[in-house]
Coordinates of C-alpha atoms in Angstrom, one line a residue:
M1 CA -38.6 39.0 -61.5
T2 CA -36.6 40.8 -58.9
K3 CA -36.6 37.3 -57.5
A4 CA -35.9 34.7 -60.0
V5 CA -32.7 37.2 -60.2
S6 CA -31.4 36.8 -57.3
L7 CA -32.5 33.0 -56.3
A8 CA -30.4 32.5 -60.9
A9 CA -27.5 34.6 -58.5
L10 CA -27.4 32.7 -56.1
A11 CA -27.4 29.7 -58.4
A12 CA -24.4 30.6 -59.8
F13 CA -21.9 31.6 -56.9
F14 CA -22.4 27.6 -55.1
M15 CA -21.8 26.3 -59.5
S16 CA -18.9 27.8 -58.8
A17 CA -18.0 27.7 -55.0
P18 CA -15.9 24.8 -54.2
C19 CA -18.5 22.3 -53.8
H20 CA -17.7 19.6 -50.3
A21 CA -18.0 15.8 -50.0
Q22 CA -21.3 14.8 -48.0
T23 CA -19.8 12.9 -45.2
I24 CA -16.3 11.4 -44.7
Y25 CA -16.3 8.1 -41.7
P26 CA -14.8 7.9 -38.7
I27 CA -16.1 11.7 -38.2
D28 CA -13.9 14.6 -37.9
R29 CA -11.1 14.7 -34.7
A30 CA -12.5 10.8 -34.6
E31 CA -9.7 9.2 -31.9
I32 CA -8.4 5.5 -33.5
L33 CA -7.2 3.0 -31.2
K34 CA -3.7 2.0 -32.8
G35 CA -5.4 -1.9 -34.1
S36 CA -8.5 -1.5 -33.1
K37 CA -10.7 -2.4 -36.0
F38 CA -13.7 -0.2 -38.1
D39 CA -15.0 1.0 -41.4
F40 CA -13.7 3.2 -43.3
K41 CA -17.1 5.2 -46.2
V42 CA -16.9 8.0 -47.9
E43 CA -20.1 9.3 -49.2
L44 CA -20.8 12.2 -52.1
P45 CA -24.0 13.8 -52.1
E46 CA -24.1 12.9 -55.8
K47 CA -23.2 10.4 -58.1
I48 CA -19.9 10.4 -59.8
A49 CA -17.2 7.9 -61.0
A50 CA -14.5 5.9 -60.0
S51 CA -12.5 6.9 -61.8
D52 CA -12.8 11.0 -60.9
I53 CA -12.9 10.2 -56.4
K54 CA -9.9 10.3 -55.5
V55 CA -9.0 9.7 -51.5
T56 CA -6.0 10.0 -49.7
I57 CA -4.3 9.8 -46.3
N58 CA -1.6 11.9 -45.6
G59 CA -0.9 12.2 -49.6
A60 CA -0.6 8.7 -50.3
E61 CA -3.0 6.6 -52.1
Q62 CA -5.4 4.8 -49.4
S63 CA -4.8 1.5 -50.8
A64 CA -1.0 2.0 -49.5
T65 CA -2.0 2.6 -45.6
F66 CA -5.4 0.2 -45.6
G67 CA -3.8 -2.3 -47.6
K68 CA -7.0 -2.9 -49.9
S69 CA -8.8 -0.8 -52.4
A70 CA -12.8 0.5 -51.0
D71 CA -15.7 -0.7 -53.0
Y72 CA -17.2 1.5 -55.2
I73 CA -21.5 1.9 -55.1
E74 CA -22.4 3.8 -58.2
R75 CA -25.8 4.6 -56.9
E76 CA -26.3 4.3 -52.4
D77 CA -29.7 4.0 -51.9
G78 CA -30.3 3.8 -55.5
K79 CA -30.4 6.6 -55.8
D80 CA -27.3 9.6 -57.8
Q81 CA -25.4 9.5 -55.4
S82 CA -22.7 7.6 -54.5
A83 CA -20.0 6.3 -52.2
L84 CA -16.9 4.5 -50.9
V85 CA -16.2 2.2 -48.8
L86 CA -14.6 -0.3 -47.4
R87 CA -14.7 -2.8 -43.9
D88 CA -12.2 -3.6 -40.9
V89 CA -9.3 -1.9 -41.2
V90 CA -6.4 -1.2 -39.6
L91 CA -3.9 1.4 -38.7
D92 CA -0.9 -0.3 -36.9
K93 CA 1.0 3.0 -36.7
P94 CA 0.2 6.3 -33.8
G95 CA 0.0 9.7 -34.4
A96 CA -1.6 12.1 -37.2
Y97 CA -3.6 10.9 -40.4
K98 CA -4.8 13.0 -42.8
I99 CA -7.8 12.3 -45.3
D100 CA -8.8 14.0 -48.1
V101 CA -11.4 13.5 -50.9
T102 CA -12.0 14.7 -53.9
A103 CA -14.4 13.9 -56.6
G104 CA -14.9 16.4 -59.3
N105 CA -14.8 19.0 -58.1
L106 CA -15.9 18.1 -54.5
T107 CA -13.6 18.3 -51.5
K108 CA -13.4 17.2 -47.9
S109 CA -10.8 16.1 -45.8
V110 CA -10.7 15.2 -41.3
T111 CA -8.1 14.3 -39.4
W112 CA -8.1 11.3 -37.1
N113 CA -5.6 10.7 -34.6
V114 CA -4.2 7.2 -34.2
Y115 CA -3.2 6.8 -30.6
D116 CA -1.4 3.5 -28.4
T117 CA -1.2 2.1 -24.7
G118 CA 1.4 2.3 -22.8
A119 CA 1.9 -1.7 -21.0
R120 CA -1.1 -3.1 -19.4
R121 CA -1.1 -2.5 -15.4
A122 CA -4.2 -3.9 -14.5
K123 CA -5.4 -6.9 -15.3
N124 CA -9.1 -6.0 -15.0
V125 CA -12.1 -2.8 -15.2
I126 CA -15.2 -2.8 -14.1
L127 CA -17.4 -0.3 -15.5
F128 CA -20.1 0.9 -13.4
V129 CA -23.1 2.7 -15.6
G130 CA -25.8 4.5 -13.3
D131 CA -28.3 4.8 -16.5
G132 CA -30.0 8.8 -16.6
M133 CA -28.2 9.2 -12.6
S134 CA -28.0 12.9 -12.1
L135 CA -26.3 14.8 -9.4
S136 CA -28.6 15.5 -7.5
H137 CA -29.3 11.3 -7.5
R138 CA -26.5 11.1 -5.8
V139 CA -26.9 13.5 -2.7
A140 CA -29.8 12.7 -2.5
A141 CA -28.8 8.7 -2.5
R142 CA -26.0 10.1 0.2
I143 CA -28.7 11.6 2.4
L144 CA -30.6 8.3 2.3
S145 CA -28.4 5.2 3.0
K146 CA -25.7 7.3 5.1
G147 CA -27.6 10.4 7.4
I148 CA -27.5 14.0 7.5
K149 CA -26.6 16.0 11.3
E150 CA -25.7 19.7 12.0
G151 CA -24.7 20.2 7.1
K152 CA -22.8 17.5 7.6
S153 CA -23.0 13.2 6.1
S154 CA -22.2 11.4 8.2
G155 CA -20.8 9.2 6.3
K156 CA -19.4 8.8 1.8
L157 CA -20.6 7.0 -0.9
A158 CA -18.6 4.0 -2.6
I159 CA -19.2 5.8 -5.4
D160 CA -17.6 9.2 -4.4
D161 CA -15.1 7.6 -1.3
M162 CA -12.5 7.5 -5.2
P163 CA -9.0 9.2 -5.4
S164 CA -9.5 10.5 -8.8
M165 CA -13.0 12.1 -10.8
A166 CA -13.9 14.4 -13.4
L167 CA -16.5 15.4 -15.5
V168 CA -17.1 14.0 -18.1
G169 CA -19.8 15.3 -21.5
T170 CA -21.7 13.4 -23.0
A171 CA -23.6 15.6 -26.9
G172 CA -23.2 13.1 -30.2
T173 CA -22.4 13.7 -33.1
D174 CA -25.8 14.7 -33.6
S175 CA -27.1 16.4 -30.5
I176 CA -25.7 18.1 -27.4
I177 CA -28.5 16.1 -25.2
T178 CA -27.8 12.5 -26.1
D179 CA -29.0 8.9 -25.8
S180 CA -28.0 6.1 -23.6
A181 CA -27.0 4.4 -27.4
N182 CA -24.8 6.9 -28.5
S183 CA -23.6 8.1 -24.6
A184 CA -22.5 4.2 -23.6
S185 CA -21.0 3.7 -26.6
A186 CA -19.2 6.5 -26.2
Y187 CA -17.6 4.6 -23.9
T188 CA -17.0 1.4 -25.3
T189 CA -16.1 1.7 -28.6
G190 CA -14.0 5.1 -28.0
H191 CA -16.0 6.7 -30.9
K192 CA -18.7 9.1 -30.7
S193 CA -22.3 8.1 -32.9
A194 CA -25.9 9.7 -33.5
T195 CA -29.2 9.8 -31.3
N196 CA -30.2 5.2 -31.4
A197 CA -27.5 4.1 -32.8
L198 CA -24.9 1.1 -31.4
G199 CA -21.0 0.5 -32.7
V200 CA -21.4 2.5 -35.6
Y201 CA -21.6 6.4 -37.1
A202 CA -24.8 6.4 -38.4
D203 CA -24.9 6.3 -42.1
R204 CA -28.1 8.1 -44.9
T205 CA -29.4 4.2 -45.9
R206 CA -32.3 2.8 -45.2
D207 CA -30.4 -0.8 -43.9
V208 CA -29.9 0.4 -39.9
F209 CA -27.7 -2.8 -40.3
D210 CA -25.0 -1.6 -43.1
D211 CA -23.6 1.0 -41.1
P212 CA -19.7 1.6 -40.8
K213 CA -18.9 -0.4 -37.8
V214 CA -16.3 0.5 -35.1
E215 CA -14.7 -2.1 -32.6
T216 CA -16.4 -2.9 -29.6
I217 CA -14.3 -3.3 -26.0
T218 CA -15.5 -6.6 -25.8
S219 CA -14.8 -8.0 -29.1
L220 CA -11.1 -6.3 -28.5
V221 CA -10.6 -7.6 -25.8
K222 CA -11.2 -11.2 -27.0
R223 CA -9.5 -10.7 -29.8
K224 CA -5.9 -10.0 -29.1
L225 CA -5.6 -10.6 -24.8
D226 CA -8.4 -14.3 -24.6
L227 CA -9.9 -12.3 -21.5
A228 CA -13.4 -13.5 -20.0
V229 CA -16.4 -10.2 -20.5
G230 CA -18.9 -9.3 -18.0
I231 CA -22.4 -7.3 -19.3
V232 CA -25.0 -7.0 -15.9
T233 CA -27.8 -4.8 -15.3
N234 CA -31.7 -4.5 -14.3
T235 CA -32.9 -3.5 -17.3
E236 CA -33.8 -6.3 -20.9
I237 CA -30.2 -6.8 -21.6
Q238 CA -30.7 -5.8 -24.7
D239 CA -31.1 -2.6 -23.8
A240 CA -28.6 0.1 -25.2
T241 CA -25.7 0.1 -22.5
P242 CA -25.9 -4.1 -21.6
A243 CA -26.2 -4.0 -25.6
S244 CA -23.4 -1.0 -26.6
M245 CA -20.7 -3.7 -25.7
V246 CA -21.3 -6.4 -28.2
A247 CA -24.3 -4.0 -30.7
H248 CA -23.6 -2.3 -34.6
T249 CA -27.1 -0.8 -35.8
R250 CA -28.1 2.7 -35.8
R251 CA -31.8 0.8 -34.9
R252 CA -31.2 0.4 -30.7
A253 CA -34.9 -0.8 -30.7
A254 CA -33.8 -3.6 -32.8
Y255 CA -33.8 -6.3 -29.5
D256 CA -34.6 -9.4 -32.2
E257 CA -31.7 -8.6 -34.0
I258 CA -29.1 -6.8 -30.8
V259 CA -30.2 -10.2 -29.2
A260 CA -28.2 -12.5 -32.5
Q261 CA -24.9 -10.0 -32.2
M262 CA -25.0 -10.8 -28.3
F263 CA -24.9 -14.4 -29.3
A264 CA -21.9 -13.9 -31.7
A265 CA -19.6 -12.3 -29.5
K266 CA -20.9 -14.8 -26.5
P267 CA -19.9 -12.8 -23.6
D268 CA -19.4 -14.2 -21.1
V269 CA -21.3 -13.9 -18.3
I270 CA -24.4 -11.9 -19.7
L271 CA -27.4 -11.0 -16.2
G272 CA -30.6 -9.1 -16.5
G273 CA -33.6 -9.1 -17.7
G274 CA -35.2 -9.5 -21.1
A275 CA -36.7 -13.1 -21.9
A276 CA -39.0 -12.1 -24.5
N277 CA -36.1 -12.0 -27.4
F278 CA -34.6 -14.1 -25.8
L279 CA -38.2 -16.4 -27.1
P280 CA -40.3 -16.9 -30.1
R281 CA -44.1 -15.7 -29.9
A282 CA -45.4 -19.5 -30.2
V283 CA -43.3 -19.5 -26.3
D284 CA -45.7 -18.0 -23.0
I285 CA -43.7 -14.6 -22.8
G286 CA -41.2 -14.8 -26.7
K287 CA -41.4 -11.8 -28.4
R288 CA -39.1 -12.5 -31.2
A289 CA -40.7 -11.9 -34.4
D290 CA -38.9 -14.9 -35.8
E291 CA -39.0 -18.2 -34.6
V292 CA -35.0 -18.7 -33.0
D293 CA -35.0 -20.2 -29.7
Y294 CA -31.8 -18.3 -28.0
I295 CA -31.7 -19.4 -24.5
A296 CA -31.6 -22.8 -26.6
K297 CA -29.4 -21.8 -28.4
F298 CA -26.8 -20.5 -25.7
K299 CA -27.4 -23.8 -23.5
D300 CA -26.2 -25.5 -26.6
A301 CA -22.9 -23.0 -26.8
G302 CA -22.5 -24.3 -23.4
Y303 CA -23.7 -21.8 -20.9
P304 CA -25.9 -23.0 -18.1
Y305 CA -29.0 -20.6 -17.3
V306 CA -30.4 -19.0 -14.6
K307 CA -34.2 -17.2 -14.2
T308 CA -34.0 -16.9 -9.9
A309 CA -31.9 -15.9 -7.7
G310 CA -31.1 -18.7 -5.8
E311 CA -30.6 -20.7 -9.6
L312 CA -27.4 -17.5 -9.6
K313 CA -25.8 -18.6 -6.6
A314 CA -26.1 -22.0 -7.1
T315 CA -24.8 -22.0 -10.6
A316 CA -22.0 -19.1 -10.3
D317 CA -21.0 -20.9 -6.8
N318 CA -20.1 -23.7 -9.0
T319 CA -15.7 -24.1 -9.4
D320 CA -16.0 -25.4 -12.7
T321 CA -18.9 -23.0 -14.2
T322 CA -17.6 -20.5 -16.7
K323 CA -20.3 -18.9 -18.4
L324 CA -23.2 -17.9 -17.9
L325 CA -26.6 -17.0 -18.9
G326 CA -29.1 -15.3 -15.9
L327 CA -32.3 -14.0 -17.5
F328 CA -34.6 -12.9 -15.3
T329 CA -37.8 -11.3 -16.1
P330 CA -39.2 -11.3 -20.3
G331 CA -39.3 -6.8 -19.9
N332 CA -37.0 -4.6 -17.5
M333 CA -36.2 -6.3 -13.5
D334 CA -37.9 -4.3 -10.5
G335 CA -36.5 -2.2 -8.9
V336 CA -35.4 -1.9 -5.1
L337 CA -38.0 -0.1 -3.7
D338 CA -40.8 -2.3 -5.3
R339 CA -38.7 -5.9 -4.4
R340 CA -37.9 -4.7 -1.2
F341 CA -40.0 -3.1 1.1
L342 CA -43.5 -1.8 -1.1
K343 CA -43.9 -5.6 -3.8
G344 CA -45.3 -3.4 -6.9
G345 CA -44.3 -3.3 -10.5
G346 CA -43.5 -6.8 -11.3
V347 CA -43.0 -8.5 -7.9
K348 CA -46.2 -10.4 -7.4
K349 CA -45.5 -12.4 -11.2
N350 CA -41.6 -12.9 -10.8
P351 CA -41.0 -13.2 -7.1
E352 CA -37.0 -14.4 -6.9
Q353 CA -35.1 -11.0 -9.0
P354 CA -32.0 -10.7 -7.8
D355 CA -30.7 -8.0 -5.7
L356 CA -27.8 -5.7 -8.9
T357 CA -25.6 -6.9 -6.7
E358 CA -26.2 -10.6 -6.1
Q359 CA -25.4 -10.3 -10.0
V360 CA -22.6 -8.8 -9.9
Q361 CA -21.1 -10.7 -7.4
A362 CA -22.0 -14.1 -9.6
A363 CA -20.7 -12.5 -12.0
L364 CA -17.3 -11.6 -10.4
N365 CA -17.2 -15.2 -9.4
V366 CA -17.2 -17.4 -13.0
L367 CA -15.2 -14.1 -14.7
S368 CA -12.3 -14.1 -12.3
R369 CA -12.0 -17.9 -13.0
N370 CA -9.8 -16.7 -16.5
D371 CA -6.6 -16.1 -15.4
K372 CA -6.1 -13.5 -17.8
G373 CA -8.6 -11.1 -16.9
F374 CA -12.2 -10.0 -17.1
V375 CA -14.0 -6.9 -19.0
L376 CA -17.0 -6.2 -16.8
M377 CA -19.2 -3.8 -17.4
V378 CA -22.5 -2.8 -15.0
E379 CA -25.7 -1.9 -14.9
S380 CA -28.2 0.2 -12.6
G381 CA -30.5 1.2 -15.9
M382 CA -33.8 1.4 -14.3
I383 CA -32.7 5.3 -12.8
D384 CA -33.0 6.8 -15.8
K385 CA -36.7 5.1 -16.4
Y386 CA -37.8 5.8 -13.3
A387 CA -36.3 9.6 -14.0
H388 CA -38.1 9.3 -16.8
M389 CA -40.9 9.1 -15.2
L390 CA -40.5 11.9 -12.4
D391 CA -40.3 8.6 -9.9
F392 CA -37.7 10.2 -8.3
D393 CA -37.5 7.9 -4.9
R394 CA -37.4 4.2 -6.8
A395 CA -34.7 6.2 -8.7
V396 CA -32.3 6.8 -5.4
Y397 CA -33.0 3.3 -4.2
D398 CA -31.3 2.6 -7.2
V399 CA -29.1 4.5 -6.9
I400 CA -28.4 3.4 -3.1
M401 CA -28.3 -0.4 -4.6
L402 CA -25.2 0.6 -7.3
D403 CA -23.3 2.4 -4.6
N404 CA -23.8 -1.4 -2.9
A405 CA -22.1 -3.0 -6.4
V406 CA -20.3 -0.9 -5.6
K407 CA -18.1 -0.9 -2.3
L408 CA -18.8 -5.1 -2.9
A409 CA -16.5 -4.6 -6.5
K410 CA -13.9 -2.5 -4.6
E411 CA -13.7 -5.1 -1.5
W412 CA -13.5 -7.5 -3.6
A413 CA -10.1 -6.5 -5.4
L414 CA -8.2 -4.8 -2.5
K415 CA -9.2 -8.5 -1.3
R416 CA -6.9 -9.3 -4.3
G417 CA -3.6 -6.7 -3.7
E418 CA -6.5 -3.7 -6.3
D419 CA -4.9 -5.5 -10.0
T420 CA -8.4 -4.2 -10.8
L421 CA -9.3 -0.9 -12.0
I422 CA -12.8 0.3 -11.2
L423 CA -14.7 3.0 -13.0
V424 CA -18.0 4.3 -11.7
V425 CA -20.3 6.9 -14.4
S426 CA -23.4 8.4 -15.9
D427 CA -23.5 7.7 -19.5
H428 CA -25.9 11.0 -19.7
S429 CA -27.8 12.8 -16.3
H430 CA -31.4 14.0 -16.5
P431 CA -31.7 17.8 -15.4
N432 CA -32.9 16.9 -11.6
S433 CA -32.4 19.3 -8.7
L434 CA -32.2 18.6 -5.3
I435 CA -34.0 22.3 -4.3
G436 CA -35.9 21.6 -0.7
T437 CA -37.7 18.8 1.5
V438 CA -41.6 18.4 1.2
N439 CA -43.1 19.3 3.7
D440 CA -46.2 17.2 5.2
D441 CA -47.4 17.7 8.3
M442 CA -50.1 17.6 7.2
S443 CA -52.3 18.1 10.7
A444 CA -50.1 21.5 11.9
E445 CA -50.4 22.9 8.1
A446 CA -54.0 20.4 6.4
N447 CA -55.2 23.5 4.4
L448 CA -52.0 24.7 2.7
P449 CA -51.8 24.5 -1.2
L450 CA -49.9 21.7 -2.7
R451 CA -47.0 24.1 -4.4
E452 CA -47.0 25.6 -0.2
R453 CA -46.0 22.6 1.8
I454 CA -42.1 23.2 -0.4
G455 CA -39.7 24.0 2.1
V456 CA -37.3 26.5 1.0
Y457 CA -33.5 27.5 2.5
D458 CA -34.3 27.5 6.3
K459 CA -37.6 26.4 5.8
A460 CA -36.2 23.1 4.3
G461 CA -34.5 21.8 7.4
F462 CA -34.1 17.9 7.2
P463 CA -36.4 15.2 6.1
N464 CA -37.2 12.2 8.2
Y465 CA -37.1 9.5 6.4
P466 CA -36.1 6.1 9.0
A467 CA -32.8 5.1 9.7
P468 CA -31.5 3.4 7.2
D469 CA -30.8 -0.2 7.7
A470 CA -27.4 -1.6 7.0
E471 CA -27.8 -1.8 2.8
G472 CA -28.9 2.5 3.7
Y473 CA -32.4 1.9 2.8
P474 CA -35.2 3.6 4.9
S475 CA -37.4 0.9 5.4
R476 CA -40.3 4.0 3.9
V477 CA -40.5 6.7 2.0
D478 CA -43.5 8.0 2.8
V479 CA -42.6 9.8 5.4
S480 CA -43.8 12.9 6.5
R481 CA -40.7 15.6 5.7
R482 CA -39.2 13.5 2.2
L483 CA -36.4 15.6 -0.1
A484 CA -38.0 17.3 -2.8
I485 CA -36.6 16.7 -6.6
M486 CA -37.8 18.6 -9.6
S487 CA -36.8 17.9 -12.4
A488 CA -36.4 21.7 -15.5
S489 CA -38.2 18.9 -18.2
V490 CA -42.4 17.9 -17.2
P491 CA -44.8 16.3 -19.8
D492 CA -48.3 17.4 -18.5
H493 CA -49.3 15.5 -15.1
Y494 CA -50.9 15.8 -12.4
E495 CA -48.2 16.6 -9.6
T496 CA -49.1 15.1 -6.2
L497 CA -45.5 15.5 -4.5
R498 CA -46.1 12.0 -2.9
P499 CA -44.4 9.0 -3.6
K500 CA -45.9 6.0 -5.3
L501 CA -46.7 3.4 -3.2
D502 CA -48.8 0.9 -5.5
G503 CA -46.3 1.3 -8.2
P504 CA -43.8 3.3 -10.0
N505 CA -45.6 7.1 -11.7
Q506 CA -47.6 6.6 -14.6
P507 CA -48.0 10.8 -15.6
T508 CA -49.3 11.0 -18.5
E509 CA -51.6 8.8 -20.3
A510 CA -52.5 8.6 -24.0
G511 CA -54.1 11.7 -25.3
E512 CA -57.1 12.5 -28.0
A513 CA -54.4 13.5 -30.8
P514 CA -52.3 10.9 -32.4
N515 CA -49.8 10.8 -30.3
T516 CA -50.3 13.2 -28.1
F517 CA -49.8 13.1 -24.5
K518 CA -52.1 13.8 -21.4
A519 CA -52.2 13.9 -18.5
N520 CA -52.7 10.8 -16.2
E521 CA -56.6 11.2 -14.3
K522 CA -55.0 8.5 -11.7
Y523 CA -53.3 10.7 -10.2
K524 CA -56.2 13.6 -10.8
N525 CA -58.3 13.3 -7.4
A526 CA -54.8 12.5 -5.4
P527 CA -55.1 14.2 -2.1
G528 CA -54.2 18.1 -2.7
A529 CA -52.9 17.0 -6.6
M530 CA -52.9 20.0 -8.5
L531 CA -52.2 20.2 -12.8
R532 CA -48.9 21.0 -14.1
L533 CA -48.9 21.9 -17.0
G534 CA -45.6 21.0 -19.1
N535 CA -43.0 22.4 -21.0
L536 CA -42.5 19.3 -23.6
P537 CA -44.1 18.6 -27.0
A538 CA -47.3 17.4 -26.6
M539 CA -46.0 14.0 -28.1
M540 CA -43.0 13.6 -24.8
N541 CA -45.1 11.4 -22.3
A542 CA -42.1 11.9 -20.2
S543 CA -39.3 13.3 -18.9
V544 CA -36.3 13.6 -21.2
H545 CA -32.5 14.2 -20.3
S546 CA -30.4 17.1 -20.1
G547 CA -26.0 17.6 -21.3
E548 CA -24.8 18.3 -18.5
D549 CA -21.7 16.9 -17.8
V550 CA -21.8 14.0 -15.8
I551 CA -20.0 12.5 -12.9
L552 CA -16.8 10.1 -13.5
T553 CA -15.1 8.3 -10.2
A554 CA -12.0 6.0 -9.9
T555 CA -10.0 4.4 -8.5
G556 CA -7.4 1.2 -9.9
P557 CA -4.7 0.9 -11.8
G558 CA -5.0 3.4 -14.9
S559 CA -7.1 5.8 -12.7
D560 CA -4.6 8.4 -12.6
R561 CA -5.7 9.4 -16.5
V562 CA -9.4 10.7 -14.6
K563 CA -8.9 14.7 -14.5
G564 CA -10.7 17.9 -15.1
Q565 CA -13.1 17.9 -17.7
M566 CA -13.1 14.7 -20.3
D567 CA -15.2 13.8 -23.5
N568 CA -17.4 10.4 -23.0
T569 CA -15.4 9.1 -25.9
E570 CA -12.0 9.4 -23.0
V571 CA -13.6 6.8 -21.0
F572 CA -12.5 4.5 -23.2
R573 CA -9.4 5.3 -23.9
V574 CA -8.5 4.7 -19.2
M575 CA -10.0 1.0 -20.0
V576 CA -8.2 0.3 -22.7
D577 CA -4.4 2.8 -20.9
A578 CA -5.2 -0.2 -18.3
L579 CA -5.3 -3.0 -20.7
G580 CA -2.0 -2.0 -23.0
L581 CA -4.3 -3.1 -25.0
G582 CA -3.0 -0.7 -27.4
A583 CA 0.7 -2.1 -27.2
K584 CA 0.1 -5.5 -29.0

């Protein structure tokens, strides 16, 4: 009886208190570039007649601001929930906007800031993304590629030797922990989004392609300035970070559709892995569910197609080449440690994969043929994938490769008179820490348990990797005193504290219960192997992202905006400001 009375009292309270509309997109405190396109949507938690819904912007009817009325959906997704949707709207006047929605006794308000830019300062913009690159990755890359003696590094990384630096927050709309989709989208659209979403605000509908869209930098620079656009990665080209340049979906795994969206957007240079989702299943390596051959479609649209490093160089060097599609593997490309040294992974099947530096050089050659300028996004994407798999050696070598690509771009820009804004950033971090060294001097300490081989403080000393070659790579990683990089998030796995020389690490395998994972028995009998119990749910087969800020470094016109602590959406603003996109 008491419980019934209490529930009735609560119901009476909520019925008398003001209710709220569920959501307005763009969300509260959105920063919107003047003249950029976006979708406006109001979601209501119940069915409400169109005549009972009022939307005002700075006190005026929304149609007066947007120039057209919103479409009314009485029962969205067949449920008793109404919505208003307005596609491809533009705000051309900078300033503060207050959006008020009333629908019966429902109310909701959000504010937006519409900003413009000054005049154009940069002819070109290059955004380098070290996917999942943490501070420990950068430090390890510096130690391996430059060396360290008596506590002083023997040189600086190109990614660090830049005049402007900032910390960047990475959280999404739904969580303090982001994934590569919504974090990269923040860079390429200037809007926050939710996990797995690309170029949209993730709404409540079942359809993963009807969510409120926001315009990408690819669309903006082509529409407003007629610039060339390039996308370079060593992952699948339709993976989250490169896809953020063109895609609109809340399902980052919709590879077939993302390829179709990439074809519709037509970036001028597309280089990476992922050929399988360009081809139907009837073709040898094809994975598409439909029968469309997108390689053929790109060829018909005037794109030369290359599959090897040699073909890439020859085609990019041809002064007639102004568009280029290069897909070098069916899936992800191999990292530099396997390609150049260990010959593991997929190198035997695809031995002629280009290095990221070769891809960047080719992209610069082709894109610079557009006299109006270009925007280029370059991802060293396998850093993240190796970090997930607790394969720190491979991750660090790919950071060195990223650094070489940045060095190449900086030298290229210097020769042109510094007309190019160059940014280097992670999309998110991993919870990795460099805690010391691993001592594998087996002859002196043959009976020591695995954990006793970890040297900390003065016992860490310095690693003894061979002197790096001209590109910063030591020839071996299986030395007797190695860097000890540990992750704060791990599944159950057998820890060996040794590099995986036969191929990328696979810490887990399928567990006995459905959708669970256990430590991979492959490593159980490795010398000194120790079962390390994880701190993640059993459904997780790998390490996870972390919520720390990431480091952004920059040089070139417009880089002075990079300072202090920034939000990831502000990286977009740095780029569009340098290009003067709000002045058009």
